[in-house]
mmCIF file of C-alpha atoms in Angstrom:
data_model
loop_
_atom_site.group_PDB
_atom_site.id
_atom_site.type_symbol
_atom_site.label_atom_id
_atom_site.label_comp_id
_atom_site.label_asym_id
_atom_site.label_seq_id
_atom_site.Cartn_x
_atom_site.Cartn_y
_atom_site.Cartn_z
ATOM 1 C CA MET R 1 16.210 25.874 27.048
ATOM 2 C CA ARG R 2 18.658 22.991 26.837
ATOM 3 C CA ARG R 3 17.982 20.559 24.022
ATOM 4 C CA GLN R 4 15.948 17.514 25.073
ATOM 5 C CA LEU R 5 15.797 14.187 23.234
ATOM 6 C CA ALA R 6 13.068 11.558 23.313
ATOM 7 C CA SER R 7 12.871 8.352 21.306
ATOM 8 C CA SER R 8 10.018 5.897 20.965
ATOM 9 C CA THR R 9 8.819 2.871 19.031
ATOM 10 C CA GLU R 10 5.719 2.983 16.832
ATOM 11 C CA ARG R 11 3.962 0.262 14.869
ATOM 12 C CA PHE R 12 2.059 0.647 11.623
ATOM 13 C CA PRO R 13 0.177 -2.356 10.206
ATOM 14 C CA ILE R 14 0.888 -3.203 6.583
ATOM 15 C CA ALA R 15 -2.078 -3.673 4.267
ATOM 16 C CA GLY R 16 -1.853 -7.443 3.753
ATOM 17 C CA SER R 17 1.811 -8.446 3.858
ATOM 18 C CA PHE R 18 5.072 -7.310 2.300
ATOM 19 C CA THR R 19 7.284 -10.045 0.849
ATOM 20 C CA ILE R 20 10.812 -9.929 -0.556
ATOM 21 C CA SER R 21 13.361 -12.668 -1.176
ATOM 22 C CA ARG R 22 14.424 -12.556 2.494
ATOM 23 C CA GLY R 23 10.952 -12.991 3.997
ATOM 24 C CA SER R 24 7.611 -11.363 4.801
ATOM 25 C CA LYS R 25 6.281 -8.943 7.385
ATOM 26 C CA THR R 26 2.850 -7.627 8.326
ATOM 27 C CA GLU R 27 3.784 -4.430 10.174
ATOM 28 C CA ALA R 28 6.309 -1.623 9.981
ATOM 29 C CA VAL R 29 8.088 -1.096 13.292
ATOM 30 C CA VAL R 30 9.778 2.300 13.373
ATOM 31 C CA VAL R 31 11.783 4.363 15.846
ATOM 32 C CA THR R 32 10.963 8.055 16.156
ATOM 33 C CA CYS R 33 13.358 10.660 17.521
ATOM 34 C CA ARG R 34 12.097 14.010 18.823
ATOM 35 C CA LEU R 35 14.277 16.954 19.768
ATOM 36 C CA VAL R 36 12.921 19.960 21.678
ATOM 37 C CA GLU R 37 14.939 23.158 22.012
ATOM 38 C CA ASP R 38 13.804 26.695 22.864
ATOM 39 C CA GLY R 39 10.173 25.757 22.232
ATOM 40 C CA TYR R 40 10.826 24.225 18.803
ATOM 41 C CA THR R 41 10.399 20.523 18.022
ATOM 42 C CA GLY R 42 12.168 18.519 15.337
ATOM 43 C CA GLN R 43 11.446 14.900 14.567
ATOM 44 C CA GLY R 44 12.790 12.076 12.444
ATOM 45 C CA GLU R 45 11.875 8.452 11.814
ATOM 46 C CA CYS R 46 13.970 5.408 11.022
ATOM 47 C CA VAL R 47 13.310 1.749 10.255
ATOM 48 C CA PRO R 48 15.697 -0.734 11.939
ATOM 49 C CA TYR R 49 16.753 -3.306 9.360
ATOM 50 C CA PRO R 50 17.873 -6.817 10.362
ATOM 51 C CA ARG R 51 19.819 -7.220 7.083
ATOM 52 C CA TYR R 52 22.248 -4.656 8.493
ATOM 53 C CA GLY R 53 22.360 -6.138 11.980
ATOM 54 C CA GLU R 54 19.819 -3.718 13.436
ATOM 55 C CA SER R 55 16.881 -4.229 15.759
ATOM 56 C CA VAL R 56 14.528 -1.822 17.500
ATOM 57 C CA GLU R 57 16.441 -2.427 20.724
ATOM 58 C CA SER R 58 19.865 -1.795 19.169
ATOM 59 C CA VAL R 59 18.703 1.399 17.476
ATOM 60 C CA LEU R 60 17.175 2.753 20.675
ATOM 61 C CA ALA R 61 20.414 1.889 22.491
ATOM 62 C CA GLU R 62 22.498 3.759 19.895
ATOM 63 C CA ILE R 63 20.348 6.858 20.255
ATOM 64 C CA GLU R 64 20.537 6.622 24.041
ATOM 65 C CA ALA R 65 24.343 6.297 23.945
ATOM 66 C CA ALA R 66 24.549 9.492 21.928
ATOM 67 C CA ARG R 67 22.106 11.366 24.173
ATOM 68 C CA PRO R 68 24.715 13.338 26.181
ATOM 69 C CA ALA R 69 26.379 14.755 23.071
ATOM 70 C CA ILE R 70 23.085 15.450 21.307
ATOM 71 C CA GLU R 71 21.495 17.161 24.294
ATOM 72 C CA ALA R 72 24.681 19.196 24.800
ATOM 73 C CA GLY R 73 24.012 20.759 21.399
ATOM 74 C CA LEU R 74 26.017 18.566 18.994
ATOM 75 C CA PRO R 75 25.741 20.160 15.517
ATOM 76 C CA ARG R 76 24.248 18.031 12.772
ATOM 77 C CA GLU R 77 27.438 18.349 10.719
ATOM 78 C CA GLU R 78 29.373 16.584 13.516
ATOM 79 C CA LEU R 79 26.861 13.804 14.126
ATOM 80 C CA GLY R 80 28.902 11.388 12.017
ATOM 81 C CA ARG R 81 31.738 11.579 14.547
ATOM 82 C CA THR R 82 29.463 10.345 17.326
ATOM 83 C CA MET R 83 27.139 7.848 15.623
ATOM 84 C CA ARG R 84 27.796 5.227 12.955
ATOM 85 C CA ALA R 85 25.876 5.264 9.690
ATOM 86 C CA GLY R 86 22.562 3.466 10.016
ATOM 87 C CA ALA R 87 18.978 3.810 11.123
ATOM 88 C CA ALA R 88 19.677 5.366 14.539
ATOM 89 C CA ARG R 89 21.767 8.176 13.070
ATOM 90 C CA ASN R 90 19.139 8.731 10.395
ATOM 91 C CA ALA R 91 16.408 9.403 12.963
ATOM 92 C CA VAL R 92 18.610 11.878 14.837
ATOM 93 C CA ASP R 93 19.963 13.555 11.695
ATOM 94 C CA CYS R 94 16.490 14.105 10.243
ATOM 95 C CA ALA R 95 15.233 15.407 13.601
ATOM 96 C CA LEU R 96 18.098 17.915 13.597
ATOM 97 C CA TRP R 97 17.259 19.032 10.032
ATOM 98 C CA ASP R 98 13.636 19.529 11.097
ATOM 99 C CA LEU R 99 14.652 21.399 14.254
ATOM 100 C CA GLU R 100 16.961 23.695 12.281
ATOM 101 C CA ALA R 101 14.171 24.495 9.817
ATOM 102 C CA LYS R 102 11.689 25.238 12.600
ATOM 103 C CA ARG R 103 14.166 27.471 14.439
ATOM 104 C CA ALA R 104 15.121 29.355 11.254
ATOM 105 C CA GLY R 105 11.525 29.745 10.115
ATOM 106 C CA GLU R 106 12.583 28.580 6.655
ATOM 107 C CA PRO R 107 11.735 25.336 4.838
ATOM 108 C CA ALA R 108 14.457 22.694 4.887
ATOM 109 C CA TRP R 109 14.449 22.567 1.086
ATOM 110 C CA THR R 110 16.120 25.982 0.915
ATOM 111 C CA ARG R 111 19.325 24.362 2.252
ATOM 112 C CA ILE R 112 19.056 21.374 -0.101
ATOM 113 C CA ASN R 113 17.799 22.498 -3.517
ATOM 114 C CA ASP R 114 17.973 25.660 -5.576
ATOM 115 C CA ALA R 115 14.297 25.558 -6.537
ATOM 116 C CA GLU R 116 11.094 24.830 -4.652
ATOM 117 C CA PRO R 117 10.504 21.056 -4.597
ATOM 118 C CA GLN R 118 7.985 19.535 -6.993
ATOM 119 C CA PRO R 119 5.844 16.376 -6.849
ATOM 120 C CA GLN R 120 7.710 13.245 -7.909
ATOM 121 C CA VAL R 121 6.535 10.100 -9.701
ATOM 122 C CA THR R 122 7.063 7.299 -7.204
ATOM 123 C CA ALA R 123 7.167 3.572 -7.784
ATOM 124 C CA TYR R 124 4.601 1.281 -6.204
ATOM 125 C CA THR R 125 5.893 -2.060 -4.908
ATOM 126 C CA ILE R 126 4.607 -5.471 -5.971
ATOM 127 C CA SER R 127 5.517 -8.172 -3.443
ATOM 128 C CA LEU R 128 7.256 -11.408 -4.335
ATOM 129 C CA GLY R 129 4.965 -14.381 -4.932
ATOM 130 C CA GLU R 130 4.030 -16.958 -7.498
ATOM 131 C CA PRO R 131 3.814 -15.566 -11.056
ATOM 132 C CA GLU R 132 0.018 -15.720 -11.208
ATOM 133 C CA ALA R 133 -0.390 -13.904 -7.892
ATOM 134 C CA MET R 134 2.160 -11.264 -8.877
ATOM 135 C CA ALA R 135 0.413 -10.731 -12.209
ATOM 136 C CA ALA R 136 -2.925 -10.276 -10.454
ATOM 137 C CA GLN R 137 -1.457 -7.746 -8.025
ATOM 138 C CA THR R 138 0.307 -5.951 -10.869
ATOM 139 C CA ALA R 139 -2.894 -5.735 -12.901
ATOM 140 C CA GLN R 140 -4.547 -3.850 -10.021
ATOM 141 C CA HIS R 141 -1.850 -1.191 -10.296
ATOM 142 C CA ALA R 142 -1.226 -1.209 -14.043
ATOM 143 C CA HIS R 143 -2.494 2.387 -14.195
ATOM 144 C CA ARG R 144 0.582 3.544 -12.270
ATOM 145 C CA ALA R 145 3.441 5.084 -14.208
ATOM 146 C CA LEU R 146 6.176 3.218 -12.301
ATOM 147 C CA LEU R 147 6.140 -0.163 -10.571
ATOM 148 C CA LYS R 148 8.810 -1.823 -8.452
ATOM 149 C CA VAL R 149 8.571 -5.604 -8.572
ATOM 150 C CA LYS R 150 10.211 -7.844 -5.985
ATOM 151 C CA VAL R 151 11.944 -10.892 -7.456
ATOM 152 C CA GLY R 152 15.052 -12.811 -6.394
ATOM 153 C CA THR R 153 14.502 -16.549 -6.902
ATOM 154 C CA ALA R 154 16.511 -19.118 -8.841
ATOM 155 C CA ASP R 155 14.156 -18.753 -11.800
ATOM 156 C CA ASP R 156 12.336 -15.442 -12.167
ATOM 157 C CA ALA R 157 11.675 -15.681 -15.909
ATOM 158 C CA SER R 158 7.973 -16.409 -15.508
ATOM 159 C CA ARG R 159 7.579 -13.653 -12.912
ATOM 160 C CA ILE R 160 9.234 -11.040 -15.114
ATOM 161 C CA ARG R 161 7.124 -11.953 -18.125
ATOM 162 C CA ALA R 162 3.925 -12.169 -16.081
ATOM 163 C CA VAL R 163 4.218 -8.714 -14.543
ATOM 164 C CA ARG R 164 5.188 -7.137 -17.859
ATOM 165 C CA ALA R 165 2.127 -8.678 -19.529
ATOM 166 C CA ALA R 166 -0.065 -7.412 -16.684
ATOM 167 C CA ALA R 167 1.240 -3.830 -16.908
ATOM 168 C CA PRO R 168 2.261 -3.236 -20.544
ATOM 169 C CA ALA R 169 2.395 0.564 -20.241
ATOM 170 C CA SER R 170 4.200 0.953 -16.900
ATOM 171 C CA ARG R 171 7.901 1.477 -16.392
ATOM 172 C CA ILE R 172 9.140 -1.391 -14.240
ATOM 173 C CA ILE R 173 11.985 -1.666 -11.749
ATOM 174 C CA LEU R 174 12.959 -5.181 -10.663
ATOM 175 C CA ASP R 175 14.417 -5.606 -7.177
ATOM 176 C CA ALA R 176 16.164 -8.956 -6.679
ATOM 177 C CA ASN R 177 17.323 -8.132 -3.113
ATOM 178 C CA GLU R 178 20.603 -10.031 -3.655
ATOM 179 C CA GLY R 179 18.672 -13.133 -4.723
ATOM 180 C CA TRP R 180 20.298 -13.961 -8.082
ATOM 181 C CA THR R 181 23.627 -15.699 -8.641
ATOM 182 C CA ALA R 182 26.478 -15.303 -11.095
ATOM 183 C CA GLU R 183 25.103 -18.382 -12.893
ATOM 184 C CA THR R 184 21.572 -16.961 -13.334
ATOM 185 C CA LEU R 185 22.569 -13.331 -13.892
ATOM 186 C CA ALA R 186 23.046 -13.232 -17.673
ATOM 187 C CA ARG R 187 19.830 -15.139 -18.398
ATOM 188 C CA HIS R 188 17.754 -12.961 -16.102
ATOM 189 C CA LEU R 189 19.229 -9.753 -17.520
ATOM 190 C CA ALA R 190 18.467 -10.950 -21.048
ATOM 191 C CA ILE R 191 14.837 -11.538 -20.083
ATOM 192 C CA CYS R 192 14.747 -8.085 -18.493
ATOM 193 C CA ALA R 193 15.906 -6.577 -21.787
ATOM 194 C CA GLU R 194 13.308 -8.630 -23.668
ATOM 195 C CA CYS R 195 10.583 -7.291 -21.354
ATOM 196 C CA ASP R 196 11.770 -3.665 -21.455
ATOM 197 C CA ILE R 197 12.602 -3.476 -17.746
ATOM 198 C CA ALA R 198 13.921 -0.016 -16.858
ATOM 199 C CA LEU R 199 16.220 -0.944 -13.954
ATOM 200 C CA VAL R 200 17.393 -4.024 -12.028
ATOM 201 C CA GLU R 201 18.215 -3.425 -8.394
ATOM 202 C CA GLN R 202 20.926 -5.367 -6.515
ATOM 203 C CA PRO R 203 20.795 -8.661 -8.439
ATOM 204 C CA LEU R 204 23.805 -10.219 -6.656
ATOM 205 C CA PRO R 205 24.824 -10.337 -2.995
ATOM 206 C CA ALA R 206 26.747 -7.319 -1.753
ATOM 207 C CA GLY R 207 30.450 -8.119 -1.795
ATOM 208 C CA ASN R 208 29.890 -10.932 -4.290
ATOM 209 C CA ASP R 209 29.042 -8.925 -7.383
ATOM 210 C CA GLU R 210 32.219 -9.310 -9.429
ATOM 211 C CA ALA R 211 30.200 -10.902 -12.258
ATOM 212 C CA LEU R 212 28.618 -7.526 -12.963
ATOM 213 C CA ARG R 213 31.969 -6.300 -14.290
ATOM 214 C CA HIS R 214 31.917 -8.871 -17.079
ATOM 215 C CA VAL R 215 28.278 -9.443 -18.028
ATOM 216 C CA GLU R 216 26.620 -7.472 -20.827
ATOM 217 C CA ARG R 217 24.264 -5.021 -19.154
ATOM 218 C CA LYS R 218 21.518 -4.149 -21.633
ATOM 219 C CA VAL R 219 19.428 -3.005 -18.647
ATOM 220 C CA LEU R 220 20.553 -0.471 -16.036
ATOM 221 C CA VAL R 221 21.786 -2.193 -12.863
ATOM 222 C CA CYS R 222 21.454 -0.386 -9.539
ATOM 223 C CA ALA R 223 23.402 -0.906 -6.305
ATOM 224 C CA ASP R 224 21.364 -1.011 -3.120
ATOM 225 C CA GLU R 225 22.822 -3.237 -0.397
ATOM 226 C CA SER R 226 26.272 -2.619 -1.927
ATOM 227 C CA ALA R 227 26.101 1.169 -1.545
ATOM 228 C CA HIS R 228 25.757 2.866 1.835
ATOM 229 C CA LEU R 229 28.153 5.817 1.971
ATOM 230 C CA SER R 230 29.690 8.226 -0.510
ATOM 231 C CA ALA R 231 33.067 6.572 0.093
ATOM 232 C CA ASP R 232 31.670 3.288 -1.307
ATOM 233 C CA LEU R 233 30.895 4.571 -4.770
ATOM 234 C CA ALA R 234 34.241 4.791 -6.529
ATOM 235 C CA ALA R 235 34.754 1.033 -6.133
ATOM 236 C CA LEU R 236 31.289 0.310 -7.554
ATOM 237 C CA ALA R 237 31.276 2.555 -10.601
ATOM 238 C CA ASP R 238 32.455 -0.170 -13.017
ATOM 239 C CA ARG R 239 29.843 -2.673 -11.805
ATOM 240 C CA TYR R 240 26.725 -0.557 -11.520
ATOM 241 C CA ASP R 241 24.939 2.107 -13.535
ATOM 242 C CA ALA R 242 22.960 3.617 -10.653
ATOM 243 C CA ILE R 243 22.722 3.657 -6.865
ATOM 244 C CA ASN R 244 19.733 3.478 -4.558
ATOM 245 C CA ILE R 245 20.100 6.055 -1.797
ATOM 246 C CA LYS R 246 18.134 5.294 1.363
ATOM 247 C CA LEU R 247 18.307 7.522 4.404
ATOM 248 C CA ASP R 248 18.407 4.566 6.790
ATOM 249 C CA LYS R 249 21.463 3.107 5.040
ATOM 250 C CA ALA R 250 23.287 6.407 4.730
ATOM 251 C CA GLY R 251 22.599 7.425 8.308
ATOM 252 C CA GLY R 252 20.552 10.480 7.494
ATOM 253 C CA LEU R 253 19.880 13.216 4.987
ATOM 254 C CA THR R 254 23.291 14.829 5.506
ATOM 255 C CA GLU R 255 25.240 11.819 4.204
ATOM 256 C CA ALA R 256 22.536 11.030 1.628
ATOM 257 C CA LEU R 257 23.148 14.429 0.004
ATOM 258 C CA ALA R 258 26.870 13.658 -0.154
ATOM 259 C CA LEU R 259 26.015 10.309 -1.752
ATOM 260 C CA ARG R 260 23.852 12.021 -4.361
ATOM 261 C CA ASP R 261 26.581 14.491 -5.244
ATOM 262 C CA GLU R 262 29.275 11.807 -5.461
ATOM 263 C CA ALA R 263 27.058 9.635 -7.651
ATOM 264 C CA ARG R 264 26.559 12.539 -10.044
ATOM 265 C CA ARG R 265 30.310 13.164 -10.126
ATOM 266 C CA LEU R 266 30.950 9.538 -11.069
ATOM 267 C CA GLY R 267 28.271 9.496 -13.761
ATOM 268 C CA LEU R 268 25.942 7.164 -11.843
ATOM 269 C CA LYS R 269 22.188 7.571 -12.060
ATOM 270 C CA VAL R 270 20.333 8.175 -8.801
ATOM 271 C CA MET R 271 17.428 6.312 -7.298
ATOM 272 C CA VAL R 272 15.976 7.455 -3.974
ATOM 273 C CA GLY R 273 14.370 4.594 -2.094
ATOM 274 C CA CYS R 274 12.968 3.746 1.302
ATOM 275 C CA MET R 275 12.242 1.086 3.860
ATOM 276 C CA VAL R 276 8.583 0.464 4.718
ATOM 277 C CA GLY R 277 7.817 3.348 7.052
ATOM 278 C CA SER R 278 5.405 6.197 7.581
ATOM 279 C CA SER R 279 5.204 9.618 5.932
ATOM 280 C CA LEU R 280 7.666 11.016 8.465
ATOM 281 C CA ALA R 281 10.390 8.715 7.105
ATOM 282 C CA MET R 282 9.580 9.642 3.482
ATOM 283 C CA ALA R 283 9.375 13.422 3.948
ATOM 284 C CA PRO R 284 13.110 14.279 3.844
ATOM 285 C CA ALA R 285 13.620 11.704 1.083
ATOM 286 C CA VAL R 286 11.146 13.578 -1.147
ATOM 287 C CA LEU R 287 13.458 16.589 -0.977
ATOM 288 C CA LEU R 288 16.483 14.396 -1.718
ATOM 289 C CA ALA R 289 14.635 12.888 -4.698
ATOM 290 C CA GLN R 290 14.360 16.149 -6.616
ATOM 291 C CA GLY R 291 16.100 15.493 -9.938
ATOM 292 C CA ALA R 292 16.582 11.760 -9.338
ATOM 293 C CA GLU R 293 16.092 9.405 -12.277
ATOM 294 C CA PHE R 294 14.075 6.936 -10.179
ATOM 295 C CA VAL R 295 11.979 7.515 -7.050
ATOM 296 C CA ASP R 296 10.661 4.751 -4.811
ATOM 297 C CA LEU R 297 8.959 6.389 -1.835
ATOM 298 C CA ASP R 298 5.774 4.363 -1.547
ATOM 299 C CA GLY R 299 6.200 3.223 2.062
ATOM 300 C CA PRO R 300 3.006 4.900 3.347
ATOM 301 C CA LEU R 301 0.986 3.469 0.429
ATOM 302 C CA LEU R 302 1.784 -0.038 1.700
ATOM 303 C CA LEU R 303 0.433 0.692 5.193
ATOM 304 C CA ALA R 304 -3.073 0.061 6.470
ATOM 305 C CA ARG R 305 -2.808 3.427 8.234
ATOM 306 C CA ASP R 306 -0.288 6.273 8.151
ATOM 307 C CA ARG R 307 0.571 8.879 10.762
ATOM 308 C CA GLU R 308 -1.124 12.295 10.795
ATOM 309 C CA PRO R 309 -0.325 14.665 9.257
ATOM 310 C CA ALA R 310 0.714 12.575 6.265
ATOM 311 C CA LEU R 311 2.334 13.137 2.909
ATOM 312 C CA ARG R 312 -0.011 13.809 0.022
ATOM 313 C CA TYR R 313 -0.165 11.084 -2.632
ATOM 314 C CA GLU R 314 -2.196 11.436 -5.820
ATOM 315 C CA GLY R 315 -2.004 8.532 -8.227
ATOM 316 C CA SER R 316 1.693 7.985 -8.908
ATOM 317 C CA LEU R 317 2.728 11.363 -7.487
ATOM 318 C CA VAL R 318 4.133 12.064 -4.034
ATOM 319 C CA PHE R 319 4.101 15.722 -2.991
ATOM 320 C CA PRO R 320 6.694 17.564 -0.885
ATOM 321 C CA PRO R 321 5.973 17.644 2.860
ATOM 322 C CA ASN R 322 4.225 20.445 4.682
ATOM 323 C CA ALA R 323 6.067 21.930 7.641
ATOM 324 C CA SER R 324 3.472 20.417 9.973
ATOM 325 C CA LEU R 325 4.881 16.990 9.105
ATOM 326 C CA TRP R 326 8.595 17.744 8.613
ATOM 327 C CA GLY R 327 10.994 20.411 7.409
#
């Protein structure tokens, strides 16, 4: 049977709200791609991201434009010639990985890792707010091994100290979402060192991060918005210590694996992150995250409801997906 493609929009309410330096949202709006071929179904999910000029409508349009090539049997390895890197390509790429696994009758991990995937310690995200509110939210999750704290204001000193005091035993990642400046960078990094922060994610705007070459980095600094493709990394290696690989940025698991390998070659540490989406979006990322130094795949934990079947979460652990979900 000829391959058939279907794409749709789904909405998942967020428990409360999710706030970063660029704004807040109360629901995750995702695009799902499904491919059916010879009685097998593969699916993938993406999260359109306005920061990268994407909307639900633009992502659906990109998938639709690629429909003729995809339905004609375009191999996953050639998808990059037809679609640009981004959320739309991610949904299609992950659907193709899933379809290949279903057709082969073998788990997707056998083409990604040498060993069977294991549960990973994932961060849990604390939204940006006033220091007292962030401390209260942090205290509720102080039992977790790893927290990711959203910052990114002109003066985050009180926020950094408040969340550290509220979770003295947790490892903490700070995510500034491009919200600091060259003028505030050194002071904030010094406070991070004082508070034993494990990693600072994208402190300066992408393309305006020259100051990172010259500042003393006593804390690991991770590129997020600055790093999309494997070709980006060589130019970043003297500014950053790690990269955050997200499937939606990379345009799918295929390019994300190339990113991981190039990061290792350059001596960069690897973080595997996510947008706020359902378990279907996280599933391939769990396989990518095997061996990563930092894992941030808590998207479903931030939702009021997840899709079924869902990934298994126990405390700070996220478990590899079952084939009924993906791969």
